[in-house]
PDB file of C-alpha atoms in Angstrom:
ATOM      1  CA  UNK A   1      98.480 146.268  91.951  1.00 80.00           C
ATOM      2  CA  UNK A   2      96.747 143.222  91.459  1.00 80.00           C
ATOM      3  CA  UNK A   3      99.987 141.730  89.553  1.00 81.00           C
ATOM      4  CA  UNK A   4     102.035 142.587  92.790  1.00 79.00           C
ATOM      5  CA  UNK A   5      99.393 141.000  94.531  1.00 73.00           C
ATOM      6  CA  UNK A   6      99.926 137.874  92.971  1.00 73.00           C
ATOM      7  CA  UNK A   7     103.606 137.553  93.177  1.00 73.00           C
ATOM      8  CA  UNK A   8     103.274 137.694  96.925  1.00 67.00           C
ATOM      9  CA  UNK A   9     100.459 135.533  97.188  1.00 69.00           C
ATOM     10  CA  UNK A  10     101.919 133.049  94.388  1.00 68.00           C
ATOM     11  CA  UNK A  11     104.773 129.777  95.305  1.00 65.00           C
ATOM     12  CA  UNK A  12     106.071 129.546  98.090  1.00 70.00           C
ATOM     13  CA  UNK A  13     107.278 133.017  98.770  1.00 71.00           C
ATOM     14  CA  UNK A  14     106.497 132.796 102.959  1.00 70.00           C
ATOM     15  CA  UNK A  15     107.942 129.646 102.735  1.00 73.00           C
ATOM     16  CA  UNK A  16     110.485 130.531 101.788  1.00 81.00           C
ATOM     17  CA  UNK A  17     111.527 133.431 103.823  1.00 79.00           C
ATOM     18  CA  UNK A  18     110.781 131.648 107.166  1.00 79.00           C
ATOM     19  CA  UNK A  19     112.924 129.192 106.160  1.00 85.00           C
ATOM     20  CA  UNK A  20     115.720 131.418 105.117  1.00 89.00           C
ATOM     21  CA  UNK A  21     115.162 133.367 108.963  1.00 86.00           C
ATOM     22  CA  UNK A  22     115.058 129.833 110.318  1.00 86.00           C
ATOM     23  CA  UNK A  23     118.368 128.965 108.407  1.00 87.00           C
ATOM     24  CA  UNK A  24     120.403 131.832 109.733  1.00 87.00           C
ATOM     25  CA  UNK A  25     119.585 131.128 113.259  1.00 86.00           C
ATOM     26  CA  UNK A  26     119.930 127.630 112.743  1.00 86.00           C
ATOM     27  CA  UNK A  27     123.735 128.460 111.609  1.00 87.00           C
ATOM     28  CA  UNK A  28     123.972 130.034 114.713  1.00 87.00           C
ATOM     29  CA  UNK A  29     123.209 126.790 116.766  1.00 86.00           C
ATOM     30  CA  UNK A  30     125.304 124.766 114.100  1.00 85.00           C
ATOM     31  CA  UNK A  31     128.537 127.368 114.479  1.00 85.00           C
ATOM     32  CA  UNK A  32     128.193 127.245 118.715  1.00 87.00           C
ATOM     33  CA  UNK A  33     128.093 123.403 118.539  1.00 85.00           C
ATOM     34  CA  UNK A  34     131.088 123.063 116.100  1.00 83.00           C
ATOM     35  CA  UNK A  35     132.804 125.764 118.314  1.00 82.00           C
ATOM     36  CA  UNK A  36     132.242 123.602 121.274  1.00 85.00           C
ATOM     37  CA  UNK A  37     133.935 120.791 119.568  1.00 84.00           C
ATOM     38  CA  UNK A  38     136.827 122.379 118.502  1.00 81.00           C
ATOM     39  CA  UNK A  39     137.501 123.860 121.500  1.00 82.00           C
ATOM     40  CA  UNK A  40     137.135 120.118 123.270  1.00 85.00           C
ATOM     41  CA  UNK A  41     139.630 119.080 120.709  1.00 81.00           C
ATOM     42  CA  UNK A  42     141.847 121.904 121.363  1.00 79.00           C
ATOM     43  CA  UNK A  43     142.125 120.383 124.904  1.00 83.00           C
ATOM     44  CA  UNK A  44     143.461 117.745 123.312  1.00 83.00           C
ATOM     45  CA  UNK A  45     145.660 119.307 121.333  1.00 76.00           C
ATOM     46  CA  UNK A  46     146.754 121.974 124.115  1.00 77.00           C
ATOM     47  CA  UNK A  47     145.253 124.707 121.940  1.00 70.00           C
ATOM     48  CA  UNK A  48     141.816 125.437 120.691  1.00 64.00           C
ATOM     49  CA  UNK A  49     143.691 126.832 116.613  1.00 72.00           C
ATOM     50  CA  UNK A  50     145.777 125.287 114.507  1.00 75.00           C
ATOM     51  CA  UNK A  51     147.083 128.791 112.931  1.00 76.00           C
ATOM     52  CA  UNK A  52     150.401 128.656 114.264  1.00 78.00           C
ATOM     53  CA  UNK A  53     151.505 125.452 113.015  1.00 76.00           C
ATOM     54  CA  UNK A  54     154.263 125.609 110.800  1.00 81.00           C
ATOM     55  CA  UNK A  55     156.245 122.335 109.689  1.00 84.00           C
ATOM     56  CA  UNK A  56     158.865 123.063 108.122  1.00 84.00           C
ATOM     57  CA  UNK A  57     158.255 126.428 107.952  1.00 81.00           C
ATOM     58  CA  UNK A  58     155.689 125.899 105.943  1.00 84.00           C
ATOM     59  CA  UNK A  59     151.989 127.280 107.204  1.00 80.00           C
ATOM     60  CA  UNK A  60     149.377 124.853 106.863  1.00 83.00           C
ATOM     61  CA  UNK A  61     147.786 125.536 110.545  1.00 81.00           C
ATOM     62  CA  UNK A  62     145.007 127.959 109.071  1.00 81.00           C
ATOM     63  CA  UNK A  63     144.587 124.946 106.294  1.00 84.00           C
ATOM     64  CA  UNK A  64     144.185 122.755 109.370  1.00 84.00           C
ATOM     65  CA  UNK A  65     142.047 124.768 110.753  1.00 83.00           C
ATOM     66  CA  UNK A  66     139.802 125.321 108.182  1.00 84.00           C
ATOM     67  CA  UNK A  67     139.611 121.865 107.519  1.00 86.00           C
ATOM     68  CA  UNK A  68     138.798 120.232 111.159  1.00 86.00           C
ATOM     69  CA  UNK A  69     136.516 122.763 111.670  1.00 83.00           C
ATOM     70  CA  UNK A  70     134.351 121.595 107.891  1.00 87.00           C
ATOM     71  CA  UNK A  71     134.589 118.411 108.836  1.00 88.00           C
ATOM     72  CA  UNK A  72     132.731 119.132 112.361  1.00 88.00           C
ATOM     73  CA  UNK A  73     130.365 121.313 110.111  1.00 85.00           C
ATOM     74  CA  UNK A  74     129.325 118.118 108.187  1.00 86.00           C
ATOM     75  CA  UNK A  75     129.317 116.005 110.975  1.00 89.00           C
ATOM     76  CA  UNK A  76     127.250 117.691 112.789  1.00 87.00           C
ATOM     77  CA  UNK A  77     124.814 118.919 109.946  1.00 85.00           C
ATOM     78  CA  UNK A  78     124.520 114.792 109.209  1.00 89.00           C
ATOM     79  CA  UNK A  79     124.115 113.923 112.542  1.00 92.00           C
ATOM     80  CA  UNK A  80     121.856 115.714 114.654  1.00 88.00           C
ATOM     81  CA  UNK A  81     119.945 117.247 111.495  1.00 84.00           C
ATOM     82  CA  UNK A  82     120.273 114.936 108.629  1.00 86.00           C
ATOM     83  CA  UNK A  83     119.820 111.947 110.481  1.00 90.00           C
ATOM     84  CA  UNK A  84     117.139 112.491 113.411  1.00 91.00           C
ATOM     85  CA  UNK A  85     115.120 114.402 110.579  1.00 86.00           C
ATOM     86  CA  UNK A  86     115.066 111.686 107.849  1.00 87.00           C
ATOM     87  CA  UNK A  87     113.783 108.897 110.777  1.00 91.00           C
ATOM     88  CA  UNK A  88     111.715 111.298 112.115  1.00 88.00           C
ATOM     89  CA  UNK A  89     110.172 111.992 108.532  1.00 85.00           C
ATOM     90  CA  UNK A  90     110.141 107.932 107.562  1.00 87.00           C
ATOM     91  CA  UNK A  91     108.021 107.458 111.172  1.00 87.00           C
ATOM     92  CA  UNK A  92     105.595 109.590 111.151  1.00 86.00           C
ATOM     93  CA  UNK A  93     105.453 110.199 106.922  1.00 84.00           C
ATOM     94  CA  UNK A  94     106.204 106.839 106.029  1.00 83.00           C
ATOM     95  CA  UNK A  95     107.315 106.665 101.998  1.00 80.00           C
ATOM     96  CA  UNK A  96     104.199 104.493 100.129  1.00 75.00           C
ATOM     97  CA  UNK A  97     105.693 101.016  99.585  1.00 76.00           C
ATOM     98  CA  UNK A  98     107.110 100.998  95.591  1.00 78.00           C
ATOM     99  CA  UNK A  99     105.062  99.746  93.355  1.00 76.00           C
ATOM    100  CA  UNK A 100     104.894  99.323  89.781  1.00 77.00           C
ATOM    101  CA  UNK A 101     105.261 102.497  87.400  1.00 83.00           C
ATOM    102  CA  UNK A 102     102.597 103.565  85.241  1.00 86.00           C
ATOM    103  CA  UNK A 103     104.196 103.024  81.691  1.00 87.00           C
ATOM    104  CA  UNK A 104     105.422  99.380  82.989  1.00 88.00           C
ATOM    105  CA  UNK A 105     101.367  98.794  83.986  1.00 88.00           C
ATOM    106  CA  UNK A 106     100.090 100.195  80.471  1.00 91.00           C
ATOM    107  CA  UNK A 107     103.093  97.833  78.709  1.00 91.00           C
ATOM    108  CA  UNK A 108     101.088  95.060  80.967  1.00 91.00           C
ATOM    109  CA  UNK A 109      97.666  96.219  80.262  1.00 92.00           C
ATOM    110  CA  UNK A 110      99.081  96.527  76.082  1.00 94.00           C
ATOM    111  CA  UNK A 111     100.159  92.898  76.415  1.00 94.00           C
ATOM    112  CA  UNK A 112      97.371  91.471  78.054  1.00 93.00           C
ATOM    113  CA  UNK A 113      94.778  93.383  75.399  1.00 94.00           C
ATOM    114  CA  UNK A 114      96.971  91.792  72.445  1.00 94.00           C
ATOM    115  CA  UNK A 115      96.767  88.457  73.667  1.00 92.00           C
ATOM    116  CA  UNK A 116      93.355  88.195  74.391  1.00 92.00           C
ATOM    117  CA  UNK A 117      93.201  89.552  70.539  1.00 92.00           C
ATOM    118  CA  UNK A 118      95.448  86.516  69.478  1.00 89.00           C
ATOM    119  CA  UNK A 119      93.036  83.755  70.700  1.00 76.00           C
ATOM    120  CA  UNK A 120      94.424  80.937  72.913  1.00 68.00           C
ATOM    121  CA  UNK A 121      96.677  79.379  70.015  1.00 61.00           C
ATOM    122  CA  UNK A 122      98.392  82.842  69.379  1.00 54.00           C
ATOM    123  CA  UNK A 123      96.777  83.279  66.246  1.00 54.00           C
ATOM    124  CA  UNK A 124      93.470  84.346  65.576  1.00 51.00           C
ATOM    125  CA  UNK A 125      93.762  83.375  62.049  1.00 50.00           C
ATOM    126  CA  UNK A 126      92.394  86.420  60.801  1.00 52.00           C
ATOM    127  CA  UNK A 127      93.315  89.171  59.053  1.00 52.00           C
ATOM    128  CA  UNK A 128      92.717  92.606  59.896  1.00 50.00           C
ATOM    129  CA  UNK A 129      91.207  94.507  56.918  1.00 50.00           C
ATOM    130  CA  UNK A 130      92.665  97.899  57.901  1.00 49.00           C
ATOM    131  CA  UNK A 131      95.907  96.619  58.451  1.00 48.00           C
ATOM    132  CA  UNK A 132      98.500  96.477  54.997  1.00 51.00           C
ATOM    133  CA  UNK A 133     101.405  93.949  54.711  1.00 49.00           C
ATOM    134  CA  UNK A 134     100.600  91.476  57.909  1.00 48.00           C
ATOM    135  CA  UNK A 135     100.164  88.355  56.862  1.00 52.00           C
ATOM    136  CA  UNK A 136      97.739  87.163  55.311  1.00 50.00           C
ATOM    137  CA  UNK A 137      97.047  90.377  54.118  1.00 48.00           C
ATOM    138  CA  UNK A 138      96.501  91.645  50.102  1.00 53.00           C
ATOM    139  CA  UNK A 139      98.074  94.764  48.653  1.00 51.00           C
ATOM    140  CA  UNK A 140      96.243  94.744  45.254  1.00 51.00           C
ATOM    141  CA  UNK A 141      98.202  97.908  44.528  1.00 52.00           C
ATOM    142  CA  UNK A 142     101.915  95.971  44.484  1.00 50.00           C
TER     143      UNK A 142
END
């Protein structure tokens, strides 16, 4: 029980779910206002579907259809969601201002430690006993 116990309690399992409630009646919203527009731009148009629309005899209307009305989708999805929510978010969450990345500081810090090793001239001019085939440095053993 206690295993069950911890697969409820563990990620972001409520998180999830209110957000998956929340996304189907936010679809809801998003399919009345893309209805609304397609119905302004079957005003337009003189009719609301593009279904019966056959050039040539050929039927591309439910194509057209399809299409305007994913286009609407998106454009509404970017925005009145997208867009409103990513200012919103950069106002009152505003992203920390870049800096420099941790390996590029340790590189620094690496560099800095070296040359205060070397001396002023760039050399210390000596040799570091634990250290084989720098210069300066004997290999009796060649």
């Amino acid at each position: 029980m206690s295993g069950f116990k911890n697969f409820l309690l563990r990620g972001n399992l409520i998180e999830l779910a209110v957000a998956f409630i929340m996304g189907g009646a936010f679809a809801t919203v998003v399919e009345a206002m893309v209805n609304l527009l397609m119905d302004l731009i079957g005003k337009v148009f003189n009719t609301p579907n593009f279904s019966s629309y056959n050039p040539g005899g050929v039927s591309v209307g439910a194509f057209l259809t399809a299409l305007v009305s994913f286009v609407i989708l998106a454009a509404v999805v970017y925005f009145f969601i997208v867009a409103p929510y990513t200012k919103a978010k950069e106002r009152y969450f505003p992203s920390a201002p870049p800096g420099t990345p941790e390996d590029i500081k340790i590189l620094g810090e690496i560099r800095d430690l070296l040359a205060a090793q070397q001396g002023p001239s760039g050399t210390s001019g000596t040799t570091n006993p634990g250290v084989t085939g720098g210069p300066g440095a004997t290999n009796p053993g060649v």
